Amino acid sequence: MTKLSVNINKIATLRNARGGNMPDVVKAASDCEKFGAQGITVHPRPDERHIRYSDVPAIKAVINTEFNIEGNPIPKFMDLVLKVRPAQATLVPDAENVLTSNAGWDTVANKSFLTEICSELKSHGIRASIFVDPVPEMVEGAAECGCDRVELYTEAYASGYSGDRETAIARYVSAAETARKCGLGLNAGHDLNLQNLAYFIKRIPYISEVSIGHAIICDALYMGLEKTIKAYRGELEKL
């Protein structure tokens, strides 16, 4: 069954907008786990506009489910990951000035760099996942870098879902089949929500994990965090 990893970045964004420690992101991580999250995801950026680097060890100390740290593997990020040793590190090619993740890795052009990073992560017992667009060539390239999983960047699927979901999902099915042939585990994330999640998992039922943050926090404004997490778990369990 596909696991739900809750990205708590937006909770940190709310905290940082006012200063102080309200809401408390460490407590939020613990509560998400209590409410049914099967993993916690954070994405510390160099400008620390949401999750701060200092938040990460504190979160790791209070959760028992899988911890996933995602980000661009610059030296500061790698130092943090190797110190905290999460279950998984997801490598995302974010430029410093982007608002949110907006592309996967070119795993062919960056093969040498990604191979080195994946090797270092795995030598420390950390699962290495590479964020990729739904392009078979990029999935194959990721496999050649020695990662354990790829995370499919699902923005294009989410954008196209309401118009023609069959067309929107087609590239993802192809990329997912390539990942399986390469022996890679499979994650997915970005703009998945209560409307499009179940169909995505129905068509690709061997997804190991989805990472969802923005939509969960938006829904929680109306439903409450506990009911929202349970609703997302329900979508994953429909199959």
PDB file of C-alpha atoms in Angstrom:
ATOM      1  CA  MET A   1       0.000   0.000   0.000  1.00  0.00           C
ATOM      2  CA  THR A   2       1.186   3.507  -0.824  1.00  0.00           C
ATOM      3  CA  LYS A   3       2.344   5.438   2.242  1.00  0.00           C
ATOM      4  CA  LEU A   4       1.521   9.071   2.975  1.00  0.00           C
ATOM      5  CA  SER A   5       4.413  11.335   3.917  1.00  0.00           C
ATOM      6  CA  VAL A   6       3.207  14.736   5.101  1.00  0.00           C
ATOM      7  CA  ASN A   7       5.370  17.696   4.117  1.00  0.00           C
ATOM      8  CA  ILE A   8       5.216  20.245   6.949  1.00  0.00           C
ATOM      9  CA  ASN A   9       6.968  23.129   5.181  1.00  0.00           C
ATOM     10  CA  LYS A  10       3.799  25.254   5.013  1.00  0.00           C
ATOM     11  CA  ILE A  11       3.368  24.998   8.772  1.00  0.00           C
ATOM     12  CA  ALA A  12       6.850  26.465   9.108  1.00  0.00           C
ATOM     13  CA  THR A  13       5.951  29.191   6.593  1.00  0.00           C
ATOM     14  CA  LEU A  14       3.076  30.266   8.845  1.00  0.00           C
ATOM     15  CA  ARG A  15       5.353  30.312  11.886  1.00  0.00           C
ATOM     16  CA  ASN A  16       8.003  32.346  10.126  1.00  0.00           C
ATOM     17  CA  ALA A  17       5.487  34.934   8.917  1.00  0.00           C
ATOM     18  CA  ARG A  18       4.919  36.127  12.473  1.00  0.00           C
ATOM     19  CA  GLY A  19       8.076  35.111  14.312  1.00  0.00           C
ATOM     20  CA  GLY A  20       8.137  33.172  17.539  1.00  0.00           C
ATOM     21  CA  ASN A  21       7.182  29.522  17.629  1.00  0.00           C
ATOM     22  CA  MET A  22       3.497  29.448  16.717  1.00  0.00           C
ATOM     23  CA  PRO A  23       2.657  27.060  15.232  1.00  0.00           C
ATOM     24  CA  ASP A  24       5.294  24.731  16.646  1.00  0.00           C
ATOM     25  CA  VAL A  25       6.581  22.688  13.699  1.00  0.00           C
ATOM     26  CA  VAL A  26       8.118  20.021  15.924  1.00  0.00           C
ATOM     27  CA  LYS A  27       4.776  19.438  17.649  1.00  0.00           C
ATOM     28  CA  ALA A  28       3.067  19.535  14.257  1.00  0.00           C
ATOM     29  CA  ALA A  29       5.321  16.760  12.983  1.00  0.00           C
ATOM     30  CA  SER A  30       4.523  14.655  16.026  1.00  0.00           C
ATOM     31  CA  ASP A  31       0.796  15.369  15.673  1.00  0.00           C
ATOM     32  CA  CYS A  32       0.784  14.499  11.961  1.00  0.00           C
ATOM     33  CA  GLU A  33       2.284  11.160  12.883  1.00  0.00           C
ATOM     34  CA  LYS A  34      -0.332  10.674  15.605  1.00  0.00           C
ATOM     35  CA  PHE A  35      -3.108  11.528  13.127  1.00  0.00           C
ATOM     36  CA  GLY A  36      -1.978   8.863  10.669  1.00  0.00           C
ATOM     37  CA  ALA A  37       0.922  10.193   8.622  1.00  0.00           C
ATOM     38  CA  GLN A  38       3.256   7.338   7.718  1.00  0.00           C
ATOM     39  CA  GLY A  39       6.162   9.684   7.133  1.00  0.00           C
ATOM     40  CA  ILE A  40       7.247  13.281   7.604  1.00  0.00           C
ATOM     41  CA  THR A  41       8.902  15.300   4.843  1.00  0.00           C
ATOM     42  CA  VAL A  42      10.806  18.563   5.158  1.00  0.00           C
ATOM     43  CA  HIS A  43      12.525  20.642   2.510  1.00  0.00           C
ATOM     44  CA  PRO A  44      15.036  23.052   4.058  1.00  0.00           C
ATOM     45  CA  ARG A  45      16.086  25.731   1.581  1.00  0.00           C
ATOM     46  CA  PRO A  46      19.197  27.902   1.848  1.00  0.00           C
ATOM     47  CA  ASP A  47      17.139  30.998   2.732  1.00  0.00           C
ATOM     48  CA  GLU A  48      15.222  29.034   5.423  1.00  0.00           C
ATOM     49  CA  ARG A  49      11.968  30.681   4.382  1.00  0.00           C
ATOM     50  CA  HIS A  50      10.010  27.793   5.836  1.00  0.00           C
ATOM     51  CA  ILE A  51      11.772  24.838   7.491  1.00  0.00           C
ATOM     52  CA  ARG A  52      14.942  26.009   9.209  1.00  0.00           C
ATOM     53  CA  TYR A  53      18.030  23.865   9.339  1.00  0.00           C
ATOM     54  CA  SER A  54      17.754  23.927  13.141  1.00  0.00           C
ATOM     55  CA  ASP A  55      14.236  22.439  12.936  1.00  0.00           C
ATOM     56  CA  VAL A  56      15.413  19.251  11.284  1.00  0.00           C
ATOM     57  CA  PRO A  57      17.272  17.525  14.161  1.00  0.00           C
ATOM     58  CA  ALA A  58      14.469  18.511  16.548  1.00  0.00           C
ATOM     59  CA  ILE A  59      11.853  16.916  14.279  1.00  0.00           C
ATOM     60  CA  LYS A  60      13.935  13.775  13.854  1.00  0.00           C
ATOM     61  CA  ALA A  61      14.065  13.426  17.648  1.00  0.00           C
ATOM     62  CA  VAL A  62      10.266  13.271  18.122  1.00  0.00           C
ATOM     63  CA  ILE A  63       9.005  11.124  15.242  1.00  0.00           C
ATOM     64  CA  ASN A  64       8.962   7.372  14.877  1.00  0.00           C
ATOM     65  CA  THR A  65       7.770   7.120  11.283  1.00  0.00           C
ATOM     66  CA  GLU A  66       9.953   7.539   8.208  1.00  0.00           C
ATOM     67  CA  PHE A  67      11.750  10.865   7.909  1.00  0.00           C
ATOM     68  CA  ASN A  68      12.401  12.252   4.424  1.00  0.00           C
ATOM     69  CA  ILE A  69      14.606  15.294   3.882  1.00  0.00           C
ATOM     70  CA  GLU A  70      14.447  16.749   0.389  1.00  0.00           C
ATOM     71  CA  GLY A  71      16.446  19.476  -1.271  1.00  0.00           C
ATOM     72  CA  ASN A  72      19.296  20.459  -3.528  1.00  0.00           C
ATOM     73  CA  PRO A  73      22.413  18.558  -2.363  1.00  0.00           C
ATOM     74  CA  ILE A  74      24.605  21.609  -1.855  1.00  0.00           C
ATOM     75  CA  PRO A  75      27.293  21.204   0.835  1.00  0.00           C
ATOM     76  CA  LYS A  76      25.147  22.730   3.598  1.00  0.00           C
ATOM     77  CA  PHE A  77      22.292  20.371   2.793  1.00  0.00           C
ATOM     78  CA  MET A  78      24.533  17.334   2.675  1.00  0.00           C
ATOM     79  CA  ASP A  79      26.140  18.231   5.998  1.00  0.00           C
ATOM     80  CA  LEU A  80      22.671  18.371   7.562  1.00  0.00           C
ATOM     81  CA  VAL A  81      21.487  15.099   6.032  1.00  0.00           C
ATOM     82  CA  LEU A  82      24.595  13.174   7.009  1.00  0.00           C
ATOM     83  CA  LYS A  83      24.319  14.505  10.554  1.00  0.00           C
ATOM     84  CA  VAL A  84      20.602  13.751  10.983  1.00  0.00           C
ATOM     85  CA  ARG A  85      20.587  10.510   8.965  1.00  0.00           C
ATOM     86  CA  PRO A  86      16.943  10.334   7.870  1.00  0.00           C
ATOM     87  CA  ALA A  87      15.503   7.203   6.341  1.00  0.00           C
ATOM     88  CA  GLN A  88      15.489   8.915   2.957  1.00  0.00           C
ATOM     89  CA  ALA A  89      17.018  11.912   1.219  1.00  0.00           C
ATOM     90  CA  THR A  90      15.270  13.144  -1.917  1.00  0.00           C
ATOM     91  CA  LEU A  91      17.526  15.080  -4.268  1.00  0.00           C
ATOM     92  CA  VAL A  92      15.762  18.035  -5.894  1.00  0.00           C
ATOM     93  CA  PRO A  93      17.473  20.430  -8.346  1.00  0.00           C
ATOM     94  CA  ASP A  94      16.095  23.645  -6.837  1.00  0.00           C
ATOM     95  CA  ALA A  95      17.714  26.921  -7.713  1.00  0.00           C
ATOM     96  CA  GLU A  96      17.912  29.282  -4.737  1.00  0.00           C
ATOM     97  CA  ASN A  97      15.408  31.744  -6.184  1.00  0.00           C
ATOM     98  CA  VAL A  98      12.553  29.370  -7.069  1.00  0.00           C
ATOM     99  CA  LEU A  99       9.250  29.607  -5.212  1.00  0.00           C
ATOM    100  CA  THR A 100       8.726  25.846  -5.258  1.00  0.00           C
ATOM    101  CA  SER A 101      10.177  22.794  -6.991  1.00  0.00           C
ATOM    102  CA  ASN A 102       9.557  23.198 -10.715  1.00  0.00           C
ATOM    103  CA  ALA A 103      11.574  20.516 -12.539  1.00  0.00           C
ATOM    104  CA  GLY A 104      13.246  17.174 -12.111  1.00  0.00           C
ATOM    105  CA  TRP A 105      16.926  16.393 -12.589  1.00  0.00           C
ATOM    106  CA  ASP A 106      18.566  15.925 -15.934  1.00  0.00           C
ATOM    107  CA  THR A 107      20.085  12.680 -14.733  1.00  0.00           C
ATOM    108  CA  VAL A 108      22.141  12.239 -17.893  1.00  0.00           C
ATOM    109  CA  ALA A 109      23.873  15.616 -17.782  1.00  0.00           C
ATOM    110  CA  ASN A 110      24.376  15.380 -14.015  1.00  0.00           C
ATOM    111  CA  LYS A 111      25.272  11.697 -13.840  1.00  0.00           C
ATOM    112  CA  SER A 112      28.713  12.105 -12.274  1.00  0.00           C
ATOM    113  CA  PHE A 113      27.499  14.501  -9.587  1.00  0.00           C
ATOM    114  CA  LEU A 114      24.400  12.482  -8.699  1.00  0.00           C
ATOM    115  CA  THR A 115      26.338   9.227  -8.634  1.00  0.00           C
ATOM    116  CA  GLU A 116      28.723  10.694  -6.079  1.00  0.00           C
ATOM    117  CA  ILE A 117      25.883  12.027  -3.917  1.00  0.00           C
ATOM    118  CA  CYS A 118      23.919   8.762  -4.015  1.00  0.00           C
ATOM    119  CA  SER A 119      27.008   6.780  -3.084  1.00  0.00           C
ATOM    120  CA  GLU A 120      27.673   9.028  -0.103  1.00  0.00           C
ATOM    121  CA  LEU A 121      24.086   8.801   1.130  1.00  0.00           C
ATOM    122  CA  LYS A 122      23.957   5.032   0.813  1.00  0.00           C
ATOM    123  CA  SER A 123      27.287   4.632   2.592  1.00  0.00           C
ATOM    124  CA  HIS A 124      25.622   6.295   5.593  1.00  0.00           C
ATOM    125  CA  GLY A 125      22.564   4.043   5.450  1.00  0.00           C
ATOM    126  CA  ILE A 126      20.296   6.678   3.881  1.00  0.00           C
ATOM    127  CA  ARG A 127      17.959   5.748   1.038  1.00  0.00           C
ATOM    128  CA  ALA A 128      18.671   7.923  -2.015  1.00  0.00           C
ATOM    129  CA  SER A 129      15.766   9.163  -4.109  1.00  0.00           C
ATOM    130  CA  ILE A 130      16.101  11.388  -7.194  1.00  0.00           C
ATOM    131  CA  PHE A 131      13.335  13.806  -8.223  1.00  0.00           C
ATOM    132  CA  VAL A 132      12.631  13.375 -11.944  1.00  0.00           C
ATOM    133  CA  ASP A 133      10.187  14.406 -14.629  1.00  0.00           C
ATOM    134  CA  PRO A 134       8.085  11.571 -16.097  1.00  0.00           C
ATOM    135  CA  VAL A 135      10.590  10.840 -18.847  1.00  0.00           C
ATOM    136  CA  PRO A 136      11.854   7.254 -19.239  1.00  0.00           C
ATOM    137  CA  GLU A 137      15.331   8.446 -20.226  1.00  0.00           C
ATOM    138  CA  MET A 138      15.616  10.437 -16.997  1.00  0.00           C
ATOM    139  CA  VAL A 139      14.437   7.441 -14.967  1.00  0.00           C
ATOM    140  CA  GLU A 140      17.010   5.212 -16.653  1.00  0.00           C
ATOM    141  CA  GLY A 141      19.649   7.859 -15.988  1.00  0.00           C
ATOM    142  CA  ALA A 142      18.690   7.937 -12.320  1.00  0.00           C
ATOM    143  CA  ALA A 143      19.124   4.178 -12.108  1.00  0.00           C
ATOM    144  CA  GLU A 144      22.603   4.531 -13.559  1.00  0.00           C
ATOM    145  CA  CYS A 145      23.409   7.032 -10.794  1.00  0.00           C
ATOM    146  CA  GLY A 146      22.866   4.300  -8.220  1.00  0.00           C
ATOM    147  CA  CYS A 147      19.806   5.694  -6.438  1.00  0.00           C
ATOM    148  CA  ASP A 148      17.284   3.488  -4.652  1.00  0.00           C
ATOM    149  CA  ARG A 149      14.137   5.291  -5.785  1.00  0.00           C
ATOM    150  CA  VAL A 150      12.912   8.048  -8.052  1.00  0.00           C
ATOM    151  CA  GLU A 151      10.219  10.539  -7.130  1.00  0.00           C
ATOM    152  CA  LEU A 152       8.019  11.477 -10.078  1.00  0.00           C
ATOM    153  CA  TYR A 153       7.331  15.209 -10.292  1.00  0.00           C
ATOM    154  CA  THR A 154       3.530  15.237 -10.596  1.00  0.00           C
ATOM    155  CA  GLU A 155       2.743  18.900 -11.335  1.00  0.00           C
ATOM    156  CA  ALA A 156       1.965  18.185 -14.995  1.00  0.00           C
ATOM    157  CA  TYR A 157      -0.416  15.383 -14.009  1.00  0.00           C
ATOM    158  CA  ALA A 158      -2.203  17.606 -11.497  1.00  0.00           C
ATOM    159  CA  SER A 159      -2.512  20.452 -14.005  1.00  0.00           C
ATOM    160  CA  GLY A 160      -3.942  18.201 -16.700  1.00  0.00           C
ATOM    161  CA  TYR A 161      -6.161  16.022 -14.529  1.00  0.00           C
ATOM    162  CA  SER A 162      -9.380  18.028 -14.798  1.00  0.00           C
ATOM    163  CA  GLY A 163      -9.129  18.333 -18.578  1.00  0.00           C
ATOM    164  CA  ASP A 164      -8.132  14.830 -19.663  1.00  0.00           C
ATOM    165  CA  ARG A 165      -6.887  12.572 -16.925  1.00  0.00           C
ATOM    166  CA  GLU A 166      -6.024   9.738 -19.303  1.00  0.00           C
ATOM    167  CA  THR A 167      -3.652  11.965 -21.230  1.00  0.00           C
ATOM    168  CA  ALA A 168      -2.330  13.456 -18.001  1.00  0.00           C
ATOM    169  CA  ILE A 169      -1.432  10.086 -16.490  1.00  0.00           C
ATOM    170  CA  ALA A 170       0.004   8.438 -19.630  1.00  0.00           C
ATOM    171  CA  ARG A 171       3.574   9.739 -19.304  1.00  0.00           C
ATOM    172  CA  TYR A 172       3.625   8.788 -15.619  1.00  0.00           C
ATOM    173  CA  VAL A 173       2.570   5.217 -16.321  1.00  0.00           C
ATOM    174  CA  SER A 174       5.370   4.929 -18.875  1.00  0.00           C
ATOM    175  CA  ALA A 175       7.958   6.414 -16.498  1.00  0.00           C
ATOM    176  CA  ALA A 176       6.761   4.198 -13.665  1.00  0.00           C
ATOM    177  CA  GLU A 177       7.059   1.065 -15.799  1.00  0.00           C
ATOM    178  CA  THR A 178      10.599   2.114 -16.693  1.00  0.00           C
ATOM    179  CA  ALA A 179      11.427   2.507 -13.007  1.00  0.00           C
ATOM    180  CA  ARG A 180      10.185  -1.006 -12.302  1.00  0.00           C
ATOM    181  CA  LYS A 181      12.241  -2.441 -15.147  1.00  0.00           C
ATOM    182  CA  CYS A 182      15.291  -0.668 -13.719  1.00  0.00           C
ATOM    183  CA  GLY A 183      14.654  -2.122 -10.259  1.00  0.00           C
ATOM    184  CA  LEU A 184      13.914   1.253  -8.701  1.00  0.00           C
ATOM    185  CA  GLY A 185      11.430   2.049  -5.981  1.00  0.00           C
ATOM    186  CA  LEU A 186       8.896   4.714  -6.849  1.00  0.00           C
ATOM    187  CA  ASN A 187       7.674   7.828  -5.035  1.00  0.00           C
ATOM    188  CA  ALA A 188       5.559  10.726  -6.278  1.00  0.00           C
ATOM    189  CA  GLY A 189       4.816  14.258  -5.258  1.00  0.00           C
ATOM    190  CA  HIS A 190       3.817  17.829  -6.126  1.00  0.00           C
ATOM    191  CA  ASP A 191       0.249  19.157  -6.363  1.00  0.00           C
ATOM    192  CA  LEU A 192      -1.385  15.826  -5.538  1.00  0.00           C
ATOM    193  CA  ASN A 193      -4.671  16.419  -3.699  1.00  0.00           C
ATOM    194  CA  LEU A 194      -7.960  14.823  -2.661  1.00  0.00           C
ATOM    195  CA  GLN A 195      -9.362  15.165  -6.178  1.00  0.00           C
ATOM    196  CA  ASN A 196      -6.535  13.583  -8.190  1.00  0.00           C
ATOM    197  CA  LEU A 197      -4.711  11.293  -5.756  1.00  0.00           C
ATOM    198  CA  ALA A 198      -6.846   8.139  -5.898  1.00  0.00           C
ATOM    199  CA  TYR A 199      -6.784   7.947  -9.694  1.00  0.00           C
ATOM    200  CA  PHE A 200      -3.019   8.365  -9.773  1.00  0.00           C
ATOM    201  CA  ILE A 201      -2.559   5.475  -7.347  1.00  0.00           C
ATOM    202  CA  LYS A 202      -5.164   3.375  -9.140  1.00  0.00           C
ATOM    203  CA  ARG A 203      -3.199   3.654 -12.377  1.00  0.00           C
ATOM    204  CA  ILE A 204       0.202   3.212 -10.694  1.00  0.00           C
ATOM    205  CA  PRO A 205      -0.578   1.023  -7.662  1.00  0.00           C
ATOM    206  CA  TYR A 206       3.057   0.200  -6.927  1.00  0.00           C
ATOM    207  CA  ILE A 207       3.924   3.740  -5.800  1.00  0.00           C
ATOM    208  CA  SER A 208       5.687   3.303  -2.455  1.00  0.00           C
ATOM    209  CA  GLU A 209       5.133   6.796  -1.098  1.00  0.00           C
ATOM    210  CA  VAL A 210       3.495  10.110  -1.906  1.00  0.00           C
ATOM    211  CA  SER A 211       4.754  13.322  -0.350  1.00  0.00           C
ATOM    212  CA  ILE A 212       2.023  15.948   0.058  1.00  0.00           C
ATOM    213  CA  GLY A 213       2.179  19.256   1.884  1.00  0.00           C
ATOM    214  CA  HIS A 214       0.531  22.317   0.370  1.00  0.00           C
ATOM    215  CA  ALA A 215      -2.808  20.654  -0.399  1.00  0.00           C
ATOM    216  CA  ILE A 216      -2.991  19.037   3.032  1.00  0.00           C
ATOM    217  CA  ILE A 217      -2.482  22.353   4.803  1.00  0.00           C
ATOM    218  CA  CYS A 218      -5.024  24.070   2.540  1.00  0.00           C
ATOM    219  CA  ASP A 219      -7.612  21.377   3.252  1.00  0.00           C
ATOM    220  CA  ALA A 220      -6.803  21.477   6.957  1.00  0.00           C
ATOM    221  CA  LEU A 221      -7.949  25.119   7.117  1.00  0.00           C
ATOM    222  CA  TYR A 222     -11.480  23.819   6.594  1.00  0.00           C
ATOM    223  CA  MET A 223     -11.365  20.221   7.789  1.00  0.00           C
ATOM    224  CA  GLY A 224      -8.784  20.313  10.552  1.00  0.00           C
ATOM    225  CA  LEU A 225      -5.426  18.579  10.351  1.00  0.00           C
ATOM    226  CA  GLU A 226      -6.478  15.236  11.809  1.00  0.00           C
ATOM    227  CA  LYS A 227      -9.520  14.812   9.541  1.00  0.00           C
ATOM    228  CA  THR A 228      -7.484  15.921   6.530  1.00  0.00           C
ATOM    229  CA  ILE A 229      -4.730  13.375   7.069  1.00  0.00           C
ATOM    230  CA  LYS A 230      -7.327  10.659   7.558  1.00  0.00           C
ATOM    231  CA  ALA A 231      -9.041  11.757   4.324  1.00  0.00           C
ATOM    232  CA  TYR A 232      -5.802  11.475   2.366  1.00  0.00           C
ATOM    233  CA  ARG A 233      -5.123   8.076   3.906  1.00  0.00           C
ATOM    234  CA  GLY A 234      -8.616   7.097   2.800  1.00  0.00           C
ATOM    235  CA  GLU A 235      -7.864   8.047  -0.811  1.00  0.00           C
ATOM    236  CA  LEU A 236      -4.752   5.873  -0.736  1.00  0.00           C
ATOM    237  CA  GLU A 237      -6.678   2.949   0.706  1.00  0.00           C
ATOM    238  CA  LYS A 238      -9.505   2.923  -1.849  1.00  0.00           C
ATOM    239  CA  LEU A 239      -7.859   0.256  -4.005  1.00  0.00           C
TER     240      LEU A 239
END
